[in-house]
Amino acid sequence: MSFEKSLKKPKVVAKYALAVRVFHWVGALLILLAFFAADLNDDYIGLHKSIGASFLIWTILRIVTRFVTKTPAYVSAPAWQNMVAHLTHLALYVAMLAMPITGILMSMYGGYGVSVFGLFELTAIVGVDRDMAKLMNWWHTEFVWSAMCILITLHIGAALYHQFVIKDNLIARMR
Ligand code: HEM
Ligand code: HEM
């Protein structure tokens, strides 16, 4: 590729730390698995809860890793786009915490235990409360889940826009 061409289509090389990249892709896979387990039938709800609770632990470790590793500088884009990207990422982290937390609280308020693959059981931190269980059910299955779906759609849409319209190979930062 000529020098001029390489200027027109800058190749993004700065990458997130390896640990951040592993957290990102395994996290996405866990959400997909949790979604399928929730949608199968009631026999799989234990599996759904195990995957979901593991996802909470995964997300906490992920956020810690994000803070202790060096993040590549923004790619050159209009300031408003960087701002939208930043806010979307922030909202994704909130949703990634809120999804399992509302799920766990829904179970605990409902008087159900939360076992993680039969290895250990989460200690109930709240007593039985049908109204709160119902509220958490709404947050979990309606509000937070819808918000998460919208955010993921925006996020993947932006990644595709970078890949196929801007062609700046942004995805390499996370690969
Ligand atoms: C990555 C995290 C999670 C995601 C993405 C997720 C997603 C979902 C979704 C989409 C549903 C609705 C399924 C449907 O109605 O077809 C659901 C239901 C449910 N989730 Fe989660 N969930 C997660 C974590 C958890 C956790 C940690 C628990 C509890 C320990 C949990 C407990 C439940 C229960 C009991 C239901 C059934 C609610 C009902 O039938 O009304 N979830 N989840
Ligand atoms: C096909 C699916 C996906 C693709 C192609 C993708 C791609 C990317 C890329 C390229 C970045 C780096 C953005 C940048 O450098 O500014 C990124 C960051 C991020 N992604 Fe994804 N992603 C996908 C799915 C997901 C899912 C399902 C989630 C969570 C629900 C997620 C959460 C995040 C978060 C929170 C960041 C920000 C990282 C940080 O700076 O802390 N991604 N993703």
mmCIF file of N, CA and C in Angstrom, residues 1 9 15 39 46 54-55 57 64 68 71 77 80 82 87 92 99 133 138 145 147 151 153 155:
data_model
loop_
_atom_site.group_PDB
_atom_site.id
_atom_site.type_symbol
_atom_site.label_atom_id
_atom_site.label_comp_id
_atom_site.label_asym_id
_atom_site.label_seq_id
_atom_site.Cartn_x
_atom_site.Cartn_y
_atom_site.Cartn_z
ATOM 1 N N MET A 1 0.854 -1.205 0.000
ATOM 2 C CA MET A 1 0.000 0.000 0.000
ATOM 3 C C MET A 1 0.888 1.252 0.000
ATOM 4 N N LYS A 9 -6.520 5.508 4.916
ATOM 5 C CA LYS A 9 -7.160 4.449 5.695
ATOM 6 C C LYS A 9 -6.255 4.036 6.846
ATOM 7 N N LYS A 15 -3.864 -1.592 21.025
ATOM 8 C CA LYS A 15 -4.821 -2.603 21.499
ATOM 9 C C LYS A 15 -5.103 -2.442 22.981
ATOM 10 N N ASP A 39 -34.254 -18.753 27.982
ATOM 11 C CA ASP A 39 -35.334 -18.933 27.015
ATOM 12 C C ASP A 39 -35.681 -20.395 26.737
ATOM 13 N N GLY A 46 -31.852 -23.109 36.607
ATOM 14 C CA GLY A 46 -30.697 -23.257 37.502
ATOM 15 C C GLY A 46 -29.403 -22.954 36.754
ATOM 16 N N SER A 54 -22.082 -16.198 37.679
ATOM 17 C CA SER A 54 -20.669 -16.226 37.256
ATOM 18 C C SER A 54 -20.350 -14.949 36.483
ATOM 19 N N PHE A 55 -21.339 -14.507 35.698
ATOM 20 C CA PHE A 55 -21.153 -13.296 34.901
ATOM 21 C C PHE A 55 -20.941 -12.066 35.795
ATOM 22 N N ILE A 57 -19.501 -12.081 38.790
ATOM 23 C CA ILE A 57 -18.120 -12.168 39.286
ATOM 24 C C ILE A 57 -17.158 -11.757 38.163
ATOM 25 N N VAL A 64 -12.263 -4.199 37.418
ATOM 26 C CA VAL A 64 -11.000 -3.989 38.131
ATOM 27 C C VAL A 64 -9.842 -3.997 37.116
ATOM 28 N N VAL A 68 -6.827 -1.155 36.067
ATOM 29 C CA VAL A 68 -5.399 -1.338 36.343
ATOM 30 C C VAL A 68 -4.568 -1.570 35.077
ATOM 31 N N THR A 71 -5.329 1.901 28.827
ATOM 32 C CA THR A 71 -6.329 1.907 27.758
ATOM 33 C C THR A 71 -5.801 2.691 26.569
ATOM 34 N N ALA A 77 -11.733 10.722 15.893
ATOM 35 C CA ALA A 77 -13.137 10.819 15.493
ATOM 36 C C ALA A 77 -13.655 12.118 16.084
ATOM 37 N N TRP A 80 -17.892 14.465 19.626
ATOM 38 C CA TRP A 80 -19.204 13.955 20.061
ATOM 39 C C TRP A 80 -19.281 12.438 19.923
ATOM 40 N N ASN A 82 -16.731 10.325 20.253
ATOM 41 C CA ASN A 82 -15.988 9.749 21.376
ATOM 42 C C ASN A 82 -16.823 9.814 22.650
ATOM 43 N N LEU A 87 -20.079 7.115 26.763
ATOM 44 C CA LEU A 87 -21.326 6.979 27.528
ATOM 45 C C LEU A 87 -21.963 5.597 27.301
ATOM 46 N N LEU A 92 -23.178 0.270 29.296
ATOM 47 C CA LEU A 92 -23.059 -1.186 29.151
ATOM 48 C C LEU A 92 -22.544 -1.805 30.460
ATOM 49 N N MET A 99 -27.976 -6.462 35.458
ATOM 50 C CA MET A 99 -28.662 -7.691 35.003
ATOM 51 C C MET A 99 -28.525 -8.799 36.051
ATOM 52 N N ALA A 133 -39.826 -9.023 44.992
ATOM 53 C CA ALA A 133 -39.483 -10.050 44.008
ATOM 54 C C ALA A 133 -40.105 -9.692 42.656
ATOM 55 N N TRP A 138 -39.475 -7.411 37.137
ATOM 56 C CA TRP A 138 -39.730 -6.420 36.080
ATOM 57 C C TRP A 138 -38.422 -5.768 35.622
ATOM 58 N N TRP A 145 -33.100 -5.549 30.859
ATOM 59 C CA TRP A 145 -32.842 -6.395 29.685
ATOM 60 C C TRP A 145 -33.084 -5.624 28.387
ATOM 61 N N ALA A 147 -32.943 -2.362 27.994
ATOM 62 C CA ALA A 147 -31.882 -1.357 27.882
ATOM 63 C C ALA A 147 -30.610 -2.014 27.352
ATOM 64 N N LEU A 151 -28.514 -1.126 23.976
ATOM 65 C CA LEU A 151 -27.108 -0.725 24.048
ATOM 66 C C LEU A 151 -26.219 -1.644 23.206
ATOM 67 N N THR A 153 -27.115 -3.365 20.619
ATOM 68 C CA THR A 153 -27.393 -3.101 19.208
ATOM 69 C C THR A 153 -26.627 -1.859 18.733
ATOM 70 N N HIS A 155 -23.958 -0.656 20.093
ATOM 71 C CA HIS A 155 -22.533 -0.980 20.196
ATOM 72 C C HIS A 155 -22.051 -1.772 18.976
#
